[in-house]
Amino acid sequence: MPKKETDAKTKTTTIAFANNKGGSGKTTTCANVGYSLSVLGKKVLLVDGDMQMNLTLSFFPEDKVLDFASGDRNLYTALKKGEDLTEYVVATSYDRLDLIPSSTLMSGIEYELFARQSREYTLAGILEKLKERGGYDYILMDAPPTLGGWVTNILCASDSVILPVEASPWGLFGVANMFEFLEDVKSKAPALNLLGVAITKMDARKNYGRQTLEVLKEFEEVRVFDTIIRVDSEIEWAQDNSRPVMAYKKSARSAGEYLELAKEVEKYVRGSR
């Protein structure tokens, strides 16, 4: 008798990138860790959950992003219709890396979800079939810099969360509130875990990085990634060209740092599987 083949599905890990403090490097970290994971051979889906659409702009030129925003192939439309997210996936220019664009209409998503039953799980519901198909190793979701119902939705649809923190005097502002918010969300999504804190925008000429590390060490059971993302002008040039920094300039210091951060993410996720 012929040997029966089994259809082995990929175990998909969903990670949210969240911080209620703007300017933390959250979207940049999400975009570049996602790209780096694809370089490491992982199949990655990025989900832009912010009305500013910066994650979408990290991979597509402005005219294309505006087309996504004004059309029907974006996250807002999927949420409003309650449809399987599979049909909203668009391919980027890079192997193993897809994206679900956002829309400026996401500014009203809190109102759209308010009257729905079990509204905290709306995103999880339309993401479920896509995850069940097992086509992606990772789904990385960029949350807006707020605390509220929509960010709760993103976290309830995630296995883990990464908290990017800027190494600056204002970077730690609100971190304690963010940790409290995560604990509150765990009452709705008990399996959610904080994968780690990623320190970004480190300037070696200043002492803010050391101070940031000292403060974060005061929080018990909070992992801080070993890899630190330092200030690098190549990041801004890459963003201006709608490209991940490694694709823009492979030799850039930050390109190597994001790759090392992605390796850390993979190590900790693999250890939890």
mmCIF file of C-alpha atoms in Angstrom:
data_model
loop_
_atom_site.group_PDB
_atom_site.id
_atom_site.type_symbol
_atom_site.label_atom_id
_atom_site.label_comp_id
_atom_site.label_asym_id
_atom_site.label_seq_id
_atom_site.Cartn_x
_atom_site.Cartn_y
_atom_site.Cartn_z
ATOM 1 C CA MET A 1 0.000 0.000 0.000
ATOM 2 C CA PRO A 2 1.265 3.503 -0.720
ATOM 3 C CA LYS A 3 2.411 5.444 2.292
ATOM 4 C CA LYS A 4 -0.200 7.933 3.446
ATOM 5 C CA GLU A 5 1.140 11.470 3.422
ATOM 6 C CA THR A 6 0.322 13.873 6.213
ATOM 7 C CA ASP A 7 -0.300 17.564 5.687
ATOM 8 C CA ALA A 8 1.983 19.185 8.259
ATOM 9 C CA LYS A 9 0.895 22.727 8.961
ATOM 10 C CA THR A 10 3.176 25.491 10.090
ATOM 11 C CA LYS A 11 2.760 26.554 13.707
ATOM 12 C CA THR A 12 1.936 30.251 13.488
ATOM 13 C CA THR A 13 3.088 32.593 16.245
ATOM 14 C CA THR A 14 1.347 35.970 16.456
ATOM 15 C CA ILE A 15 3.265 38.853 18.018
ATOM 16 C CA ALA A 16 1.974 42.363 18.692
ATOM 17 C CA PHE A 17 4.314 45.353 18.790
ATOM 18 C CA ALA A 18 2.791 47.805 21.234
ATOM 19 C CA ASN A 19 3.636 50.872 23.285
ATOM 20 C CA ASN A 20 1.320 53.677 24.328
ATOM 21 C CA LYS A 21 4.226 56.118 24.015
ATOM 22 C CA GLY A 22 4.634 57.575 20.528
ATOM 23 C CA GLY A 23 8.113 57.719 18.988
ATOM 24 C CA SER A 24 9.263 54.471 20.580
ATOM 25 C CA GLY A 25 10.357 52.929 17.278
ATOM 26 C CA LYS A 26 7.484 50.466 17.472
ATOM 27 C CA THR A 27 6.538 50.408 13.785
ATOM 28 C CA THR A 28 10.165 50.498 12.642
ATOM 29 C CA THR A 29 10.961 47.547 14.892
ATOM 30 C CA CYS A 30 7.941 45.594 13.661
ATOM 31 C CA ALA A 31 8.830 46.207 10.011
ATOM 32 C CA ASN A 32 12.517 45.382 10.314
ATOM 33 C CA VAL A 33 12.139 42.375 12.606
ATOM 34 C CA GLY A 34 9.521 41.058 10.178
ATOM 35 C CA TYR A 35 11.829 41.516 7.215
ATOM 36 C CA SER A 36 14.762 39.979 9.121
ATOM 37 C CA LEU A 37 12.696 36.913 10.025
ATOM 38 C CA SER A 38 11.880 36.476 6.334
ATOM 39 C CA VAL A 39 15.610 36.677 5.555
ATOM 40 C CA LEU A 40 16.100 33.905 8.118
ATOM 41 C CA GLY A 41 13.752 31.753 6.040
ATOM 42 C CA LYS A 42 10.504 32.328 7.943
ATOM 43 C CA LYS A 43 7.202 33.077 6.222
ATOM 44 C CA VAL A 44 5.925 36.332 7.725
ATOM 45 C CA LEU A 45 2.667 38.270 7.564
ATOM 46 C CA LEU A 46 2.642 41.880 8.775
ATOM 47 C CA VAL A 47 -0.647 43.443 9.904
ATOM 48 C CA ASP A 48 -0.859 47.238 9.995
ATOM 49 C CA GLY A 49 -3.236 48.149 12.811
ATOM 50 C CA ASP A 50 -2.515 51.879 12.916
ATOM 51 C CA MET A 51 -4.439 54.569 11.042
ATOM 52 C CA GLN A 52 -1.122 56.346 10.344
ATOM 53 C CA MET A 53 -0.284 53.444 7.999
ATOM 54 C CA ASN A 54 3.457 53.707 8.654
ATOM 55 C CA LEU A 55 3.941 49.948 8.545
ATOM 56 C CA THR A 56 2.347 49.881 5.090
ATOM 57 C CA LEU A 57 4.524 52.839 4.078
ATOM 58 C CA SER A 58 7.570 50.828 5.123
ATOM 59 C CA PHE A 59 7.014 48.535 2.129
ATOM 60 C CA PHE A 60 4.961 50.463 -0.419
ATOM 61 C CA PRO A 61 5.254 53.946 -1.971
ATOM 62 C CA GLU A 62 2.800 56.618 -0.868
ATOM 63 C CA ASP A 63 0.573 56.432 -3.945
ATOM 64 C CA LYS A 64 0.103 52.691 -3.488
ATOM 65 C CA VAL A 65 -0.601 53.150 0.227
ATOM 66 C CA LEU A 66 -3.268 55.737 -0.572
ATOM 67 C CA ASP A 67 -4.823 53.253 -2.997
ATOM 68 C CA PHE A 68 -5.007 50.678 -0.212
ATOM 69 C CA ALA A 69 -6.550 53.253 2.129
ATOM 70 C CA SER A 70 -9.243 54.359 -0.302
ATOM 71 C CA GLY A 71 -10.010 50.884 -1.611
ATOM 72 C CA ASP A 72 -11.497 47.796 -0.005
ATOM 73 C CA ARG A 73 -8.370 45.711 0.485
ATOM 74 C CA ASN A 74 -7.401 46.853 3.959
ATOM 75 C CA LEU A 75 -7.817 45.876 7.592
ATOM 76 C CA TYR A 76 -10.625 48.334 8.261
ATOM 77 C CA THR A 77 -12.830 46.826 5.549
ATOM 78 C CA ALA A 78 -12.186 43.305 6.837
ATOM 79 C CA LEU A 79 -13.107 44.306 10.378
ATOM 80 C CA LYS A 80 -16.238 46.141 9.305
ATOM 81 C CA LYS A 81 -17.452 43.212 7.196
ATOM 82 C CA GLY A 82 -16.243 40.570 9.642
ATOM 83 C CA GLU A 83 -14.508 38.681 6.846
ATOM 84 C CA ASP A 84 -11.655 36.187 6.848
ATOM 85 C CA LEU A 85 -8.395 38.150 6.585
ATOM 86 C CA THR A 86 -6.973 35.784 3.973
ATOM 87 C CA GLU A 87 -8.553 37.786 1.146
ATOM 88 C CA TYR A 88 -6.926 41.006 2.374
ATOM 89 C CA VAL A 89 -3.310 39.837 2.201
ATOM 90 C CA VAL A 90 -1.061 41.615 -0.317
ATOM 91 C CA ALA A 91 2.410 40.495 -1.352
ATOM 92 C CA THR A 92 5.385 42.772 -0.783
ATOM 93 C CA SER A 93 8.430 42.917 -3.060
ATOM 94 C CA TYR A 94 10.251 40.493 -0.781
ATOM 95 C CA ASP A 95 10.187 36.705 -0.594
ATOM 96 C CA ARG A 96 8.226 35.167 2.285
ATOM 97 C CA LEU A 97 6.852 38.545 3.395
ATOM 98 C CA ASP A 98 3.210 39.622 3.025
ATOM 99 C CA LEU A 99 1.185 42.463 4.521
ATOM 100 C CA ILE A 100 -2.380 43.451 5.353
ATOM 101 C CA PRO A 101 -2.589 47.226 4.815
ATOM 102 C CA SER A 102 -4.274 49.661 7.158
ATOM 103 C CA SER A 103 -6.567 52.570 6.328
ATOM 104 C CA THR A 104 -7.016 56.114 7.610
ATOM 105 C CA LEU A 105 -10.570 55.017 8.473
ATOM 106 C CA MET A 106 -9.071 52.989 11.326
ATOM 107 C CA SER A 107 -9.430 56.214 13.328
ATOM 108 C CA GLY A 108 -13.071 55.216 13.824
ATOM 109 C CA ILE A 109 -12.540 51.557 14.642
ATOM 110 C CA GLU A 110 -13.261 52.021 18.373
ATOM 111 C CA TYR A 111 -16.730 53.313 17.460
ATOM 112 C CA GLU A 112 -17.274 50.503 14.937
ATOM 113 C CA LEU A 113 -16.503 47.840 17.531
ATOM 114 C CA PHE A 114 -18.265 49.410 20.506
ATOM 115 C CA ALA A 115 -21.699 47.859 19.992
ATOM 116 C CA ARG A 116 -20.466 44.392 19.022
ATOM 117 C CA GLN A 117 -20.821 41.398 21.264
ATOM 118 C CA SER A 118 -17.450 40.050 22.475
ATOM 119 C CA ARG A 119 -15.873 43.029 20.729
ATOM 120 C CA GLU A 120 -12.438 42.352 22.261
ATOM 121 C CA TYR A 121 -12.151 39.251 20.091
ATOM 122 C CA THR A 122 -13.251 40.692 16.735
ATOM 123 C CA LEU A 123 -9.738 40.666 15.251
ATOM 124 C CA ALA A 124 -8.997 37.226 16.689
ATOM 125 C CA GLY A 125 -12.139 35.923 14.997
ATOM 126 C CA ILE A 126 -11.284 37.113 11.489
ATOM 127 C CA LEU A 127 -7.642 36.049 11.939
ATOM 128 C CA GLU A 128 -8.530 32.520 13.035
ATOM 129 C CA LYS A 129 -9.008 30.879 9.624
ATOM 130 C CA LEU A 130 -5.816 32.414 8.287
ATOM 131 C CA LYS A 131 -3.865 31.007 11.229
ATOM 132 C CA GLU A 132 -5.538 27.613 10.922
ATOM 133 C CA ARG A 133 -4.246 27.282 7.371
ATOM 134 C CA GLY A 134 -0.723 27.361 8.778
ATOM 135 C CA GLY A 135 0.848 29.271 5.917
ATOM 136 C CA TYR A 136 2.892 31.634 8.104
ATOM 137 C CA ASP A 137 5.539 31.099 10.755
ATOM 138 C CA TYR A 138 4.884 34.567 12.146
ATOM 139 C CA ILE A 139 2.139 37.154 12.101
ATOM 140 C CA LEU A 140 3.460 40.488 13.386
ATOM 141 C CA MET A 141 0.932 43.207 14.209
ATOM 142 C CA ASP A 142 1.657 46.900 14.661
ATOM 143 C CA ALA A 143 -0.602 48.511 17.267
ATOM 144 C CA PRO A 144 -1.309 52.255 17.471
ATOM 145 C CA PRO A 145 0.325 54.228 20.331
ATOM 146 C CA THR A 146 -2.763 54.191 22.547
ATOM 147 C CA LEU A 147 -4.425 52.125 25.246
ATOM 148 C CA GLY A 148 -8.009 51.139 24.595
ATOM 149 C CA GLY A 149 -10.408 48.748 22.952
ATOM 150 C CA TRP A 150 -8.624 48.420 19.620
ATOM 151 C CA VAL A 151 -5.223 47.725 21.185
ATOM 152 C CA THR A 152 -6.987 45.228 23.455
ATOM 153 C CA ASN A 153 -8.300 43.584 20.274
ATOM 154 C CA ILE A 154 -4.790 43.297 18.850
ATOM 155 C CA LEU A 155 -3.417 41.842 22.068
ATOM 156 C CA CYS A 156 -6.299 39.356 22.413
ATOM 157 C CA ALA A 157 -5.434 38.103 18.922
ATOM 158 C CA SER A 158 -1.747 37.656 19.816
ATOM 159 C CA ASP A 159 0.343 35.007 21.504
ATOM 160 C CA SER A 160 3.005 37.474 22.623
ATOM 161 C CA VAL A 161 3.799 41.167 22.723
ATOM 162 C CA ILE A 162 7.074 43.016 22.175
ATOM 163 C CA LEU A 163 7.408 46.400 23.831
ATOM 164 C CA PRO A 164 9.878 48.738 22.060
ATOM 165 C CA VAL A 165 11.203 51.429 24.431
ATOM 166 C CA GLU A 166 13.178 54.453 23.296
ATOM 167 C CA ALA A 167 16.425 55.076 25.195
ATOM 168 C CA SER A 168 15.636 58.692 26.039
ATOM 169 C CA PRO A 169 14.456 60.754 29.033
ATOM 170 C CA TRP A 170 10.859 60.446 27.795
ATOM 171 C CA GLY A 171 11.147 56.880 26.528
ATOM 172 C CA LEU A 172 10.159 55.277 29.817
ATOM 173 C CA PHE A 173 7.179 57.541 30.284
ATOM 174 C CA GLY A 174 4.118 55.366 30.624
ATOM 175 C CA VAL A 175 5.925 51.995 30.688
ATOM 176 C CA ALA A 176 4.427 51.128 34.066
ATOM 177 C CA ASN A 177 0.978 51.962 32.676
ATOM 178 C CA MET A 178 1.690 49.698 29.714
ATOM 179 C CA PHE A 179 2.591 46.809 32.003
ATOM 180 C CA GLU A 180 -0.608 47.354 34.012
ATOM 181 C CA PHE A 181 -2.618 47.426 30.775
ATOM 182 C CA LEU A 182 -1.068 44.119 29.688
ATOM 183 C CA GLU A 183 -2.030 42.547 33.006
ATOM 184 C CA ASP A 184 -5.588 43.745 32.518
ATOM 185 C CA VAL A 185 -5.715 42.294 29.004
ATOM 186 C CA LYS A 186 -4.518 38.948 30.378
ATOM 187 C CA SER A 187 -7.857 38.625 32.155
ATOM 188 C CA LYS A 188 -9.365 38.387 28.656
ATOM 189 C CA ALA A 189 -6.420 36.576 26.988
ATOM 190 C CA PRO A 190 -4.691 34.502 29.711
ATOM 191 C CA ALA A 191 -2.164 32.967 27.309
ATOM 192 C CA LEU A 192 -0.740 36.354 26.265
ATOM 193 C CA ASN A 193 2.858 36.864 27.345
ATOM 194 C CA LEU A 194 5.361 39.690 27.198
ATOM 195 C CA LEU A 195 8.075 38.253 24.961
ATOM 196 C CA GLY A 196 10.417 41.097 25.807
ATOM 197 C CA VAL A 197 11.340 44.768 25.830
ATOM 198 C CA ALA A 198 13.397 46.021 22.883
ATOM 199 C CA ILE A 199 15.504 49.114 23.537
ATOM 200 C CA THR A 200 15.588 51.412 20.514
ATOM 201 C CA LYS A 201 17.185 54.703 19.434
ATOM 202 C CA MET A 202 20.204 54.211 21.669
ATOM 203 C CA ASP A 203 22.750 57.044 21.434
ATOM 204 C CA ALA A 204 26.111 55.807 22.685
ATOM 205 C CA ARG A 205 27.191 59.393 23.430
ATOM 206 C CA LYS A 206 24.552 59.723 26.151
ATOM 207 C CA ASN A 207 23.759 57.918 29.384
ATOM 208 C CA TYR A 208 20.072 57.400 28.689
ATOM 209 C CA GLY A 209 20.603 53.798 27.613
ATOM 210 C CA ARG A 210 22.171 52.807 30.921
ATOM 211 C CA GLN A 211 19.430 54.620 32.815
ATOM 212 C CA THR A 212 16.760 52.901 30.726
ATOM 213 C CA LEU A 213 18.237 49.484 31.476
ATOM 214 C CA GLU A 214 18.441 50.237 35.212
ATOM 215 C CA VAL A 215 14.796 51.258 35.357
ATOM 216 C CA LEU A 216 13.613 48.228 33.375
ATOM 217 C CA LYS A 217 15.528 45.891 35.695
ATOM 218 C CA GLU A 218 13.308 47.103 38.518
ATOM 219 C CA PHE A 219 10.368 45.311 36.907
ATOM 220 C CA GLU A 220 10.339 41.666 37.940
ATOM 221 C CA GLU A 221 10.086 38.933 35.305
ATOM 222 C CA VAL A 222 10.502 41.375 32.412
ATOM 223 C CA ARG A 223 12.901 40.189 29.718
ATOM 224 C CA VAL A 224 14.999 42.852 28.022
ATOM 225 C CA PHE A 225 16.427 41.726 24.699
ATOM 226 C CA ASP A 226 20.221 41.694 24.571
ATOM 227 C CA THR A 227 20.216 43.348 21.147
ATOM 228 C CA ILE A 228 19.912 47.125 21.319
ATOM 229 C CA ILE A 229 18.952 49.206 18.287
ATOM 230 C CA ARG A 230 21.175 52.267 18.114
ATOM 231 C CA VAL A 231 20.515 55.563 16.386
ATOM 232 C CA ASP A 232 21.298 55.195 12.677
ATOM 233 C CA SER A 233 20.499 57.679 9.924
ATOM 234 C CA GLU A 234 20.234 54.788 7.452
ATOM 235 C CA ILE A 235 16.911 53.866 9.073
ATOM 236 C CA GLU A 236 15.394 57.185 8.033
ATOM 237 C CA TRP A 237 16.816 56.909 4.519
ATOM 238 C CA ALA A 238 15.343 53.413 4.232
ATOM 239 C CA GLN A 239 11.946 54.667 5.424
ATOM 240 C CA ASP A 240 12.087 57.503 2.911
ATOM 241 C CA ASN A 241 12.516 54.848 0.219
ATOM 242 C CA SER A 242 9.761 52.580 1.636
ATOM 243 C CA ARG A 243 12.217 49.780 2.330
ATOM 244 C CA PRO A 244 13.464 47.835 5.357
ATOM 245 C CA VAL A 245 16.930 49.043 6.304
ATOM 246 C CA MET A 246 18.589 45.719 5.426
ATOM 247 C CA ALA A 247 17.055 45.815 1.943
ATOM 248 C CA TYR A 248 18.114 49.448 1.552
ATOM 249 C CA LYS A 249 21.684 49.033 2.817
ATOM 250 C CA LYS A 250 22.722 45.602 4.011
ATOM 251 C CA SER A 251 25.955 46.925 5.534
ATOM 252 C CA ALA A 252 24.152 49.443 7.771
ATOM 253 C CA ARG A 253 24.796 48.960 11.471
ATOM 254 C CA SER A 254 21.081 48.904 12.243
ATOM 255 C CA ALA A 255 20.519 46.211 9.603
ATOM 256 C CA GLY A 256 22.748 43.860 11.577
ATOM 257 C CA GLU A 257 21.098 44.848 14.846
ATOM 258 C CA TYR A 258 17.600 44.125 13.580
ATOM 259 C CA LEU A 259 18.793 40.766 12.272
ATOM 260 C CA GLU A 260 20.229 39.896 15.686
ATOM 261 C CA LEU A 261 17.010 41.012 17.369
ATOM 262 C CA ALA A 262 15.030 38.770 15.017
ATOM 263 C CA LYS A 263 17.293 35.861 15.972
ATOM 264 C CA GLU A 264 16.550 36.539 19.637
ATOM 265 C CA VAL A 265 12.829 36.624 18.929
ATOM 266 C CA GLU A 266 13.072 33.309 17.115
ATOM 267 C CA LYS A 267 15.075 31.778 19.957
ATOM 268 C CA TYR A 268 12.564 32.726 22.638
ATOM 269 C CA VAL A 269 9.542 31.781 20.527
ATOM 270 C CA ARG A 270 11.086 28.436 19.639
ATOM 271 C CA GLY A 271 11.808 27.811 23.306
ATOM 272 C CA SER A 272 8.149 28.347 24.201
ATOM 273 C CA ARG A 273 6.769 26.014 21.549
#
